[in-house]
CSV table of N, CA and C in Angstrom, one decimal:
chain,number,residue,atom,x,y,z
A,22,VAL,N,0.8,-0.9,0.0
A,22,VAL,CA,0.0,0.2,-0.2
A,22,VAL,C,0.9,0.9,-0.3
A,23,SER,N,0.6,2.3,-1.0
A,23,SER,CA,1.6,3.5,-0.7
A,23,SER,C,0.4,4.9,-0.8
A,24,GLY,N,1.2,5.9,-0.9
A,24,GLY,CA,0.2,7.2,-0.5
A,24,GLY,C,-0.2,7.5,0.5
A,25,ARG,N,-0.9,8.5,1.0
A,25,ARG,CA,-0.7,9.0,2.3
A,25,ARG,C,-1.9,7.9,3.2
A,26,VAL,N,-1.2,7.2,4.2
A,26,VAL,CA,-1.8,6.8,5.3
A,26,VAL,C,-2.0,7.2,6.3
A,27,ASP,N,-2.8,7.4,7.2
A,27,ASP,CA,-1.8,8.0,9.1
A,27,ASP,C,-1.1,7.0,9.5
A,28,ALA,N,-0.3,7.2,10.5
A,28,ALA,CA,0.2,5.9,11.8
A,28,ALA,C,-0.9,5.5,12.3
A,29,GLY,N,-1.9,5.7,12.4
A,29,GLY,CA,-2.9,4.7,13.2
A,29,GLY,C,-3.5,3.7,12.2
A,30,LEU,N,-3.5,4.0,11.0
A,30,LEU,CA,-4.3,3.3,9.9
A,30,LEU,C,-2.8,2.1,9.6
A,31,ALA,N,-2.0,2.8,9.2
A,31,ALA,CA,-0.7,1.6,9.0
A,31,ALA,C,-0.2,0.9,10.2
A,32,ALA,N,-0.5,1.1,11.2
A,32,ALA,CA,-0.3,0.2,12.4
A,32,ALA,C,-1.4,-0.8,12.0
A,33,ALA,N,-2.5,-0.5,12.4
A,33,ALA,CA,-3.5,-1.4,12.2
A,33,ALA,C,-3.3,-2.6,10.9
A,34,LEU,N,-3.1,-1.7,9.8
A,34,LEU,CA,-3.0,-2.6,8.9
A,34,LEU,C,-1.7,-3.8,8.8
A,35,ARG,N,-0.9,-3.3,9.6
A,35,ARG,CA,0.5,-3.9,9.4
A,35,ARG,C,0.4,-5.4,10.9
A,36,ASP,N,-0.8,-5.0,11.9
A,36,ASP,CA,-1.3,-5.9,12.7
A,36,ASP,C,-2.5,-7.0,12.6
A,37,CYS,N,-3.2,-6.6,11.3
A,37,CYS,CA,-4.0,-7.2,10.6
A,37,CYS,C,-3.6,-8.2,9.9
A,38,SER,N,-2.6,-8.0,9.2
A,38,SER,CA,-1.8,-9.1,8.0
A,38,SER,C,-0.6,-8.7,8.5
A,39,PRO,N,-0.4,-9.7,8.5
A,39,PRO,CA,1.4,-9.7,8.8
A,39,PRO,C,2.6,-9.2,7.3
A,40,GLY,N,1.6,-10.1,6.3
A,40,GLY,CA,1.6,-9.8,4.3
A,40,GLY,C,1.5,-8.5,3.9
A,41,ILE,N,1.2,-7.8,4.8
A,41,ILE,CA,1.1,-6.1,4.4
A,41,ILE,C,2.2,-5.5,4.9
A,42,ARG,N,2.6,-4.9,3.3
A,42,ARG,CA,3.7,-4.3,4.0
A,42,ARG,C,3.5,-2.4,3.6
A,43,VAL,N,3.5,-1.3,4.6
A,43,VAL,CA,2.6,0.1,3.8
A,43,VAL,C,4.0,0.9,4.4
A,44,PHE,N,4.1,1.8,3.2
A,44,PHE,CA,5.5,2.9,3.6
A,44,PHE,C,4.8,4.0,2.9
A,45,ALA,N,5.2,5.1,3.1
A,45,ALA,CA,5.0,6.3,2.4
A,45,ALA,C,6.2,6.7,1.9
A,46,PRO,N,6.3,7.2,0.3
A,46,PRO,CA,7.0,7.7,-0.2
A,46,PRO,C,8.2,8.0,-0.4
A,47,GLY,N,8.1,9.4,0.5
A,47,GLY,CA,9.2,10.4,0.3
A,47,GLY,C,10.3,9.7,1.8
A,48,PRO,N,9.8,8.7,2.6
A,48,PRO,CA,10.8,8.2,3.7
A,48,PRO,C,11.4,7.0,3.0
A,49,TRP,N,10.7,6.4,2.4
A,49,TRP,CA,10.9,5.2,1.5
A,49,TRP,C,11.8,5.0,0.5
A,50,LYS,N,11.7,6.2,-0.2
A,50,LYS,CA,13.2,6.7,-1.1
A,50,LYS,C,14.2,7.4,-0.6
A,51,GLU,N,14.5,7.8,0.5
A,51,GLU,CA,15.1,8.6,1.6
A,51,GLU,C,16.2,7.0,1.9
A,52,GLU,N,15.4,6.2,2.2
A,52,GLU,CA,15.9,4.8,3.2
A,52,GLU,C,16.6,4.1,2.3
A,53,MET,N,15.8,4.2,1.0
A,53,MET,CA,16.5,3.2,-0.3
A,53,MET,C,17.5,4.1,-0.8
A,54,ALA,N,17.5,5.7,-1.1
A,54,ALA,CA,18.9,6.0,-1.7
A,54,ALA,C,20.3,5.7,-0.5
A,55,ARG,N,19.7,6.0,0.8
A,55,ARG,CA,20.5,5.7,1.9
A,55,ARG,C,21.3,4.0,1.8
A,56,GLU,N,20.4,3.1,1.7
A,56,GLU,CA,21.3,2.0,1.4
A,56,GLU,C,21.8,1.9,0.3
A,57,PHE,N,21.5,2.1,-1.2
A,57,PHE,CA,22.2,2.3,-2.2
A,57,PHE,C,23.6,3.6,-1.9
A,58,ARG,N,23.7,4.5,-1.5
A,58,ARG,CA,25.1,5.1,-1.4
A,58,ARG,C,26.0,4.0,-0.5
A,59,ARG,N,25.4,3.2,0.7
A,59,ARG,CA,25.9,2.8,1.5
A,59,ARG,C,26.7,1.4,0.9
A,60,GLU,N,26.3,0.4,0.1
A,60,GLU,CA,26.5,-0.5,-0.7
A,60,GLU,C,27.5,0.2,-1.5
A,61,THR,N,27.2,1.2,-2.4
A,61,THR,CA,28.0,1.4,-3.6
A,61,THR,C,29.4,1.8,-2.8
A,62,VAL,N,29.2,2.2,-1.8
A,62,VAL,CA,30.8,2.6,-1.0
A,62,VAL,C,31.3,1.6,-0.5
A,63,ILE,N,30.9,0.4,-0.1
A,63,ILE,CA,31.0,-0.6,0.3
A,63,ILE,C,31.8,-1.5,-0.3
A,64,PHE,N,31.2,-2.1,-1.7
A,64,PHE,CA,30.9,-2.7,-3.1
A,64,PHE,C,32.6,-1.8,-3.7
A,65,SER,N,32.4,-0.2,-3.9
A,65,SER,CA,33.2,0.1,-4.4
A,65,SER,C,34.6,-0.1,-4.2
A,66,LEU,N,34.8,0.1,-2.5
A,66,LEU,CA,36.1,-0.5,-1.7
A,66,LEU,C,36.5,-1.7,-1.6
A,67,ARG,N,35.5,-2.7,-2.0
A,67,ARG,CA,36.3,-3.7,-1.9
A,67,ARG,C,36.6,-3.6,-3.4
A,68,ALA,N,35.9,-3.4,-4.5
A,68,ALA,CA,36.4,-3.6,-5.9
A,68,ALA,C,37.9,-2.7,-6.2
A,69,ILE,N,38.2,-1.8,-5.5
A,69,ILE,CA,39.2,-0.7,-5.5
A,69,ILE,C,40.2,-2.1,-4.3
A,70,ALA,N,40.0,-2.9,-3.3
A,70,ALA,CA,41.0,-3.1,-2.7
A,70,ALA,C,41.4,-4.8,-3.7
A,71,LEU,N,40.5,-5.2,-4.1
A,71,LEU,CA,40.7,-6.4,-5.0
A,71,LEU,C,41.4,-5.9,-6.1
A,72,VAL,N,41.5,-5.0,-7.0
A,72,VAL,CA,42.3,-4.2,-7.8
A,72,VAL,C,43.8,-4.5,-7.8
A,73,ALA,N,43.7,-3.5,-6.3
A,73,ALA,CA,45.3,-3.7,-5.5
A,73,ALA,C,45.8,-4.8,-5.2
A,74,ALA,N,45.2,-5.8,-4.9
A,74,ALA,CA,45.8,-7.0,-4.4
A,74,ALA,C,46.4,-7.5,-6.2
A,75,ALA,N,45.0,-7.7,-7.0
A,75,ALA,CA,45.3,-8.4,-8.1
A,75,ALA,C,46.4,-7.4,-8.4
A,76,ALA,N,46.8,-6.3,-8.9
A,76,ALA,CA,47.6,-5.4,-9.2
A,76,ALA,C,49.5,-6.0,-8.3
A,77,LEU,N,48.8,-6.1,-7.0
A,77,LEU,CA,50.1,-6.7,-6.1
A,77,LEU,C,51.1,-7.8,-6.7
A,78,LEU,N,49.9,-8.6,-6.7
A,78,LEU,CA,50.1,-10.4,-7.5
A,78,LEU,C,50.9,-10.2,-8.4
A,79,PHE,N,50.0,-10.0,-9.8
A,79,PHE,CA,50.7,-9.8,-10.6
A,79,PHE,C,51.9,-9.1,-11.4
A,80,LEU,N,52.4,-8.1,-11.0
A,80,LEU,CA,52.9,-7.0,-11.4
A,80,LEU,C,54.4,-7.4,-9.9
A,81,ARG,N,54.0,-8.5,-9.4
A,81,ARG,CA,55.0,-8.6,-8.5
A,81,ARG,C,55.6,-8.0,-7.8
A,82,GLY,N,55.4,-7.1,-6.9
A,82,GLY,CA,56.1,-6.5,-6.2
A,82,GLY,C,55.3,-4.8,-5.9
A,83,ALA,N,55.6,-4.1,-4.2
A,83,ALA,CA,54.9,-3.1,-4.0
A,83,ALA,C,54.6,-2.1,-4.7
A,84,ARG,N,56.0,-1.9,-5.4
A,84,ARG,CA,56.2,-0.4,-6.2
A,84,ARG,C,56.0,-0.4,-7.7
A,85,PRO,N,55.8,-1.6,-8.2
A,85,PRO,CA,55.1,-1.2,-9.8
A,85,PRO,C,53.7,-1.8,-9.5
A,86,ALA,N,52.9,-2.3,-8.7
A,86,ALA,CA,51.8,-2.5,-8.2
A,86,ALA,C,50.7,-0.8,-7.6
A,87,LEU,N,51.7,-0.2,-7.2
A,87,LEU,CA,51.6,1.4,-6.4
A,87,LEU,C,51.4,2.0,-8.0
A,88,ALA,N,52.7,1.8,-9.0
A,88,ALA,CA,52.4,2.9,-10.3
A,88,ALA,C,51.1,2.5,-10.7
A,89,ALA,N,51.1,1.0,-10.9
A,89,ALA,CA,50.1,1.2,-11.8
A,89,ALA,C,48.3,1.6,-11.0
A,90,MET,N,48.4,1.9,-10.2
A,90,MET,CA,47.6,2.8,-9.1
A,90,MET,C,47.4,4.3,-8.9
A,91,ILE,N,48.1,4.7,-9.7
A,91,ILE,CA,48.6,6.2,-9.9
A,91,ILE,C,47.4,6.3,-10.8
A,92,PRO,N,47.3,6.3,-11.6
A,92,PRO,CA,46.3,7.0,-13.3
A,92,PRO,C,45.2,6.3,-12.2
A,93,VAL,N,44.8,6.0,-11.3
A,93,VAL,CA,43.6,5.7,-11.1
A,93,VAL,C,43.1,6.8,-9.8
A,94,SER,N,44.6,6.6,-9.1
A,94,SER,CA,44.2,8.1,-7.7
A,94,SER,C,43.5,8.9,-8.8
A,95,ALA,N,44.8,9.5,-9.5
A,95,ALA,CA,44.7,10.6,-10.6
A,95,ALA,C,43.0,10.9,-11.0
A,96,ALA,N,42.6,10.0,-11.6
A,96,ALA,CA,41.4,9.9,-12.3
A,96,ALA,C,40.4,9.9,-10.9
A,97,LEU,N,40.3,9.5,-10.2
A,97,LEU,CA,39.4,9.8,-8.6
A,97,LEU,C,39.2,11.0,-8.3
A,98,ALA,N,40.7,11.7,-8.4
A,98,ALA,CA,40.9,12.9,-7.6
A,98,ALA,C,40.4,14.0,-8.5
A,99,ALA,N,40.8,13.5,-10.4
A,99,ALA,CA,40.2,14.7,-10.6
A,99,ALA,C,38.7,14.3,-11.1
A,100,MET,N,38.4,13.5,-10.8
A,100,MET,CA,36.6,13.5,-10.9
A,100,MET,C,36.0,14.2,-9.5
A,101,VAL,N,36.2,14.0,-8.7
A,101,VAL,CA,36.0,14.3,-7.3
A,101,VAL,C,36.2,16.3,-7.7
A,102,LEU,N,37.0,16.7,-7.8
A,102,LEU,CA,37.9,18.2,-7.9
A,102,LEU,C,36.4,18.6,-9.3
A,103,ALA,N,36.2,18.0,-10.1
A,103,ALA,CA,35.7,18.7,-11.7
A,103,ALA,C,34.3,18.9,-11.3
A,104,VAL,N,33.8,17.9,-10.3
A,104,VAL,CA,32.2,18.0,-9.9
A,104,VAL,C,32.2,19.4,-8.6
A,105,ARG,N,32.6,19.0,-7.7
A,105,ARG,CA,33.1,20.0,-6.9
A,105,ARG,C,33.4,21.8,-7.6
A,106,ALA,N,34.2,21.5,-8.7
A,106,ALA,CA,34.6,22.6,-9.0
A,106,ALA,C,33.0,23.0,-10.2
A,107,ALA,N,32.3,22.2,-10.8
A,107,ALA,CA,30.9,22.5,-11.5
A,107,ALA,C,29.9,23.0,-10.3
A,108,GLY,N,30.2,23.3,-9.1
A,108,GLY,CA,29.1,23.6,-8.1
A,108,GLY,C,28.2,22.4,-7.8
A,109,GLY,N,28.2,21.2,-8.2
A,109,GLY,CA,27.7,19.8,-8.2
A,109,GLY,C,28.2,19.2,-6.5
A,110,GLU,N,27.3,17.8,-6.5
A,110,GLU,CA,27.5,16.9,-5.1
A,110,GLU,C,27.8,15.4,-6.1
A,111,LEU,N,28.5,14.8,-5.4
A,111,LEU,CA,28.6,13.7,-6.1
A,111,LEU,C,26.9,12.8,-6.3
A,112,ASN,N,27.0,12.2,-7.2
A,112,ASN,CA,25.6,11.6,-7.6
A,112,ASN,C,25.8,9.6,-8.4
A,113,PHE,N,24.4,9.5,-8.0
A,113,PHE,CA,24.7,8.0,-8.6
A,113,PHE,C,25.3,8.0,-10.2
A,114,MET,N,25.1,8.6,-10.8
A,114,MET,CA,25.9,8.8,-12.0
A,114,MET,C,27.6,9.0,-11.7
A,115,HIS,N,27.6,9.9,-11.3
A,115,HIS,CA,29.2,9.9,-11.0
A,115,HIS,C,30.0,8.8,-10.5
A,116,ILE,N,29.0,8.0,-9.4
A,116,ILE,CA,30.0,6.7,-9.2
A,116,ILE,C,29.8,5.5,-10.2
A,117,LEU,N,28.8,5.4,-10.5
A,117,LEU,CA,28.8,4.4,-11.9
A,117,LEU,C,30.2,4.7,-13.3
A,118,MET,N,29.9,6.2,-13.5
A,118,MET,CA,31.2,6.4,-14.3
A,118,MET,C,32.5,6.1,-13.4
A,119,GLY,N,32.4,6.4,-12.7
A,119,GLY,CA,33.7,6.3,-11.5
A,119,GLY,C,34.5,4.9,-11.5
A,120,ILE,N,33.2,4.1,-11.8
A,120,ILE,CA,34.1,2.6,-11.5
A,120,ILE,C,34.4,2.6,-13.0
A,121,MET,N,33.9,2.8,-13.9
A,121,MET,CA,33.9,2.7,-15.4
A,121,MET,C,35.6,3.3,-15.6
A,122,VAL,N,35.7,4.3,-15.0
A,122,VAL,CA,36.6,5.0,-15.3
A,122,VAL,C,37.7,4.9,-14.1
A,123,CYS,N,37.7,3.9,-13.2
A,123,CYS,CA,39.0,3.6,-12.3
A,123,CYS,C,39.4,2.0,-13.4
A,124,GLY,N,38.3,1.5,-14.2
A,124,GLY,CA,38.8,0.1,-14.8
A,124,GLY,C,39.9,0.6,-15.6
A,125,LEU,N,39.3,1.9,-16.5
A,125,LEU,CA,40.1,2.0,-17.5
A,125,LEU,C,41.5,2.4,-16.9
A,126,SER,N,41.8,3.8,-16.1
A,126,SER,CA,42.9,3.9,-15.7
A,126,SER,C,43.7,2.9,-15.0
A,127,ILE,N,43.1,1.8,-14.2
A,127,ILE,CA,44.2,0.8,-13.9
A,127,ILE,C,44.9,0.0,-15.3
A,128,ASP,N,44.0,-0.2,-16.1
A,128,ASP,CA,44.5,-1.1,-17.6
A,128,ASP,C,45.4,0.0,-17.9
A,129,TYR,N,45.3,1.7,-18.1
A,129,TYR,CA,46.4,2.2,-18.9
A,129,TYR,C,47.6,2.3,-17.7
A,130,GLY,N,47.3,2.1,-16.5
A,130,GLY,CA,48.8,1.7,-15.6
A,130,GLY,C,49.2,0.6,-15.8
A,131,ILE,N,48.4,-0.4,-15.8
A,131,ILE,CA,49.5,-1.5,-16.2
A,131,ILE,C,50.2,-1.5,-17.5
A,132,PHE,N,49.9,-1.1,-18.1
A,132,PHE,CA,50.0,-1.3,-19.3
A,132,PHE,C,52.0,-0.7,-19.8
A,133,ALA,N,51.7,0.9,-18.8
A,133,ALA,CA,52.7,1.5,-18.9
A,133,ALA,C,53.6,1.1,-17.6
A,134,VAL,N,52.9,0.2,-16.7
A,134,VAL,CA,54.1,-0.2,-15.7
A,134,VAL,C,54.9,-1.3,-16.7
A,135,CYS,N,53.9,-2.1,-16.8
A,135,CYS,CA,54.7,-3.5,-18.0
A,135,CYS,C,55.5,-3.2,-18.9
A,136,ASP,N,55.0,-2.3,-20.1
A,136,ASP,CA,55.8,-2.2,-21.4
A,136,ASP,C,57.6,-1.7,-20.8
A,137,GLY,N,57.9,-0.8,-20.1
A,137,GLY,CA,59.1,-0.3,-19.6
A,137,GLY,C,60.0,0.2,-20.5
A,138,SER,N,59.5,0.2,-22.5
A,138,SER,CA,60.2,0.4,-23.8
A,138,SER,C,59.4,2.2,-23.8
A,139,GLY,N,58.6,2.2,-23.2
A,139,GLY,CA,57.7,3.5,-23.8
A,139,GLY,C,56.5,3.1,-25.3
A,140,ARG,N,56.8,2.0,-25.5
A,140,ARG,CA,55.5,1.4,-26.9
A,140,ARG,C,54.3,1.6,-26.3
A,141,SER,N,53.7,1.5,-25.3
A,141,SER,CA,52.4,1.3,-24.8
A,141,SER,C,52.2,2.3,-24.8
A,142,ALA,N,53.2,4.2,-25.1
A,142,ALA,CA,52.2,5.4,-25.2
A,142,ALA,C,51.4,5.6,-25.9
A,143,ARG,N,51.9,4.9,-27.2
A,143,ARG,CA,50.4,5.2,-28.5
A,143,ARG,C,49.5,4.4,-28.1
A,144,PRO,N,49.4,3.2,-27.8
A,144,PRO,CA,48.0,2.5,-27.7
A,144,PRO,C,47.5,2.7,-26.6
A,145,VAL,N,47.9,3.3,-25.2
A,145,VAL,CA,47.2,3.8,-24.3
A,145,VAL,C,46.8,5.1,-24.3
A,146,SER,N,47.4,6.2,-25.8
A,146,SER,CA,46.9,7.2,-25.9
A,146,SER,C,45.5,7.2,-26.5
A,147,ILE,N,45.8,6.3,-27.7
A,147,ILE,CA,44.8,6.1,-28.4
A,147,ILE,C,43.3,5.4,-28.0
A,148,CYS,N,43.4,4.4,-26.9
A,148,CYS,CA,42.3,4.3,-26.2
A,148,CYS,C,41.8,5.1,-25.3
A,149,ALA,N,42.6,6.0,-24.8
A,149,ALA,CA,42.1,7.0,-23.1
A,149,ALA,C,41.9,8.1,-24.2
A,150,ALA,N,42.5,8.5,-25.5
A,150,ALA,CA,41.4,10.0,-27.0
A,150,ALA,C,40.2,9.3,-27.2
A,151,SER,N,40.1,7.9,-27.5
A,151,SER,CA,38.9,7.7,-28.0
A,151,SER,C,37.7,7.1,-26.7
A,152,THR,N,38.2,7.2,-25.6
A,152,THR,CA,37.2,7.4,-24.6
A,152,THR,C,37.1,8.9,-24.3
A,153,VAL,N,37.4,9.7,-24.2
A,153,VAL,CA,37.5,11.3,-23.5
A,153,VAL,C,37.0,11.4,-24.5
A,154,ILE,N,37.0,11.3,-26.1
A,154,ILE,CA,36.1,11.7,-27.4
A,154,ILE,C,34.6,11.4,-27.3
A,155,GLY,N,35.0,9.9,-27.2
A,155,GLY,CA,33.2,9.2,-27.2
A,155,GLY,C,32.3,9.3,-26.1
A,156,PHE,N,32.9,9.6,-24.7
A,156,PHE,CA,31.9,10.1,-23.6
A,156,PHE,C,31.9,11.8,-23.2
A,157,GLY,N,32.8,12.1,-23.5
A,157,GLY,CA,33.3,14.0,-23.3
A,157,GLY,C,32.3,14.4,-23.8
A,158,VAL,N,32.3,14.2,-25.4
A,158,VAL,CA,30.5,14.9,-26.4
A,158,VAL,C,29.5,15.3,-25.2
A,159,PHE,N,29.3,14.0,-24.2
A,159,PHE,CA,28.3,14.8,-23.5
A,159,PHE,C,28.1,15.9,-22.4
A,160,VAL,N,29.2,16.3,-22.4
A,160,VAL,CA,29.4,17.7,-21.2
A,160,VAL,C,28.8,19.0,-22.1
A,161,PHE,N,28.2,18.4,-23.5
A,161,PHE,CA,27.6,19.6,-24.2
A,161,PHE,C,26.1,19.4,-23.7
A,162,ALA,N,25.7,18.6,-23.3
A,162,ALA,CA,24.4,17.9,-23.6
A,162,ALA,C,23.5,18.5,-22.4
A,163,ALA,N,22.3,18.9,-22.6
A,163,ALA,CA,21.1,19.4,-22.2
A,163,ALA,C,20.9,18.7,-20.9
A,164,HIS,N,20.5,17.5,-21.4
A,164,HIS,CA,19.8,16.4,-20.2
A,164,HIS,C,21.6,16.5,-18.5
A,165,PRO,N,21.2,16.8,-17.5
A,165,PRO,CA,21.6,16.7,-16.7
A,165,PRO,C,22.9,15.3,-16.4
A,166,ALA,N,22.3,14.2,-16.4
A,166,ALA,CA,22.7,12.9,-16.5
A,166,ALA,C,23.8,13.0,-17.3
A,167,LEU,N,23.4,13.0,-19.1
A,167,LEU,CA,24.0,12.7,-19.9
A,167,LEU,C,25.3,14.1,-19.9
A,168,LYS,N,25.1,15.1,-19.0
A,168,LYS,CA,26.3,16.2,-19.1
A,168,LYS,C,26.9,15.6,-17.9
A,169,THR,N,26.7,14.8,-16.9
A,169,THR,CA,27.6,14.6,-15.9
A,169,THR,C,28.0,13.5,-16.2
A,170,LEU,N,27.6,12.7,-16.9
A,170,LEU,CA,28.6,11.4,-17.7
A,170,LEU,C,30.2,12.1,-18.0
A,171,GLY,N,29.8,12.6,-19.2
A,171,GLY,CA,30.5,13.3,-20.0
A,171,GLY,C,32.1,14.3,-19.0
A,172,LEU,N,31.3,15.2,-18.0
A,172,LEU,CA,32.0,15.5,-16.8
A,172,LEU,C,32.9,14.4,-16.2
A,173,THR,N,32.5,13.4,-15.6
A,173,THR,CA,32.8,12.8,-15.2
A,173,THR,C,34.2,11.7,-15.4
A,174,THR,N,33.5,11.3,-16.8
A,174,THR,CA,34.8,10.5,-18.0
A,174,THR,C,36.0,11.6,-18.2
A,175,LEU,N,35.8,13.0,-19.1
A,175,LEU,CA,36.4,13.8,-19.2
A,175,LEU,C,37.5,14.0,-18.1
A,176,ALA,N,36.7,14.1,-17.1
A,176,ALA,CA,37.9,14.5,-16.1
A,176,ALA,C,38.6,13.6,-15.5
A,177,GLY,N,38.2,12.4,-15.4
A,177,GLY,CA,39.1,11.2,-15.0
A,177,GLY,C,39.6,10.5,-15.9
A,178,ILE,N,39.7,10.5,-17.1
A,178,ILE,CA,40.6,9.8,-18.3
A,178,ILE,C,41.1,10.9,-18.2
A,179,GLY,N,40.7,12.0,-18.2
A,179,GLY,CA,41.9,13.1,-19.0
A,179,GLY,C,42.6,13.4,-17.9
A,180,ALA,N,42.7,13.0,-16.5
A,180,ALA,CA,43.8,13.4,-15.4
A,180,ALA,C,44.6,11.6,-15.3
A,181,ALA,N,43.7,10.7,-15.7
A,181,ALA,CA,44.4,9.3,-16.0
A,181,ALA,C,45.4,9.4,-16.9
A,182,TRP,N,45.1,9.5,-18.4
A,182,TRP,CA,46.1,9.4,-19.3
A,182,TRP,C,47.8,9.8,-19.1
A,183,PRO,N,47.7,11.4,-18.8
A,183,PRO,CA,49.2,11.2,-18.8
A,183,PRO,C,49.6,11.1,-17.1
A,184,ALA,N,48.8,10.8,-16.3
A,184,ALA,CA,49.6,10.1,-15.1
A,184,ALA,C,49.6,8.8,-15.3
A,185,ALA,N,49.5,8.0,-16.3
A,185,ALA,CA,49.8,6.8,-17.0
A,185,ALA,C,51.0,6.8,-17.2
A,186,LEU,N,50.8,7.7,-18.4
A,186,LEU,CA,52.2,7.6,-19.6
A,186,LEU,C,53.4,8.7,-18.9
A,187,LEU,N,53.1,9.1,-17.8
A,187,LEU,CA,54.2,10.2,-16.9
A,187,LEU,C,55.0,9.9,-16.1
A,188,VAL,N,53.6,9.4,-15.1
A,188,VAL,CA,54.0,9.4,-13.7
A,188,VAL,C,54.2,7.9,-13.2
A,189,ALA,N,53.4,7.2,-14.0
A,189,ALA,CA,53.2,5.9,-13.8
A,189,ALA,C,54.6,4.9,-14.0
A,190,SER,N,54.9,5.1,-15.4
A,190,SER,CA,56.1,4.7,-16.0
A,190,SER,C,57.2,5.2,-15.5
A,191,TRP,N,57.6,6.5,-14.9
A,191,TRP,CA,58.5,6.8,-14.5
A,191,TRP,C,59.0,6.1,-13.1
A,192,VAL,N,57.6,6.3,-12.5
A,192,VAL,CA,57.7,5.6,-11.1
A,192,VAL,C,58.2,3.9,-11.1
A,193,ALA,N,57.6,3.3,-12.1
A,193,ALA,CA,57.6,2.2,-12.0
A,193,ALA,C,59.1,2.0,-12.6
A,194,GLY,N,59.8,2.4,-13.3
A,194,GLY,CA,60.9,2.5,-14.3
A,194,GLY,C,62.2,3.2,-13.1
A,195,ARG,N,62.0,3.9,-12.0
A,195,ARG,CA,63.2,3.9,-11.3
A,195,ARG,C,63.2,3.1,-9.7
A,196,GLY,N,62.3,1.9,-9.9
A,196,GLY,CA,62.7,1.0,-9.3
A,196,GLY,C,63.5,-0.1,-9.6
A,197,LYS,N,63.8,-0.1,-11.5
A,197,LYS,CA,64.6,-1.2,-12.2
A,197,LYS,C,66.0,-0.8,-12.1
C-alpha cells in the first residue's frame, strides 16, 4: 500500500496482516537512497582493494603495483574536483562512471608499468583519446545525467592518461 496513510491506520494494517507492507514514498525513497549509497561505497572499496591486490600479485611487487594505481588515484581526484568545481555533489551517475573510469585507469597504469620501453604510449593514448572523445561530448548535453556522464569521464580519463604515461611509467622505471 502506498500513498497517504496515517500512522494509526498503518499500524492497524500491519497488525491485521503480516503480509501487508505499508510505506510512505518520501521516507521509503530516502531509506533506499541511503542503502544504495552505503552499498555502493562498500562494494567500491572492496573492488579497489581487490584490484590493488591483483596488481600486487600479478606485477610481483609493491612498487609496480603502486605505480599502476597512480592513474586511478589521479582519475578519482580529478573527478571529485571537477564535480565540485561545477558546483555539484557526487551522485549516482558520478559513482557509476567513476567505477568505469577506475577500470580503464588501472589498465593504462598496468600497460605503462609492464611496457618499460615506452611502446605502450601510443596504444594507451589512442584508447584514452577515444574514451575522452566518445564520452566527453556528453559535457555539451542539455540533460543533467548525460552532462554528468561526460564531465566525470572527461575529468577522470583526462587525468589518468598523462598520469599513466608520465608518472606511473617513471615511478615503475625508477625501481629497476
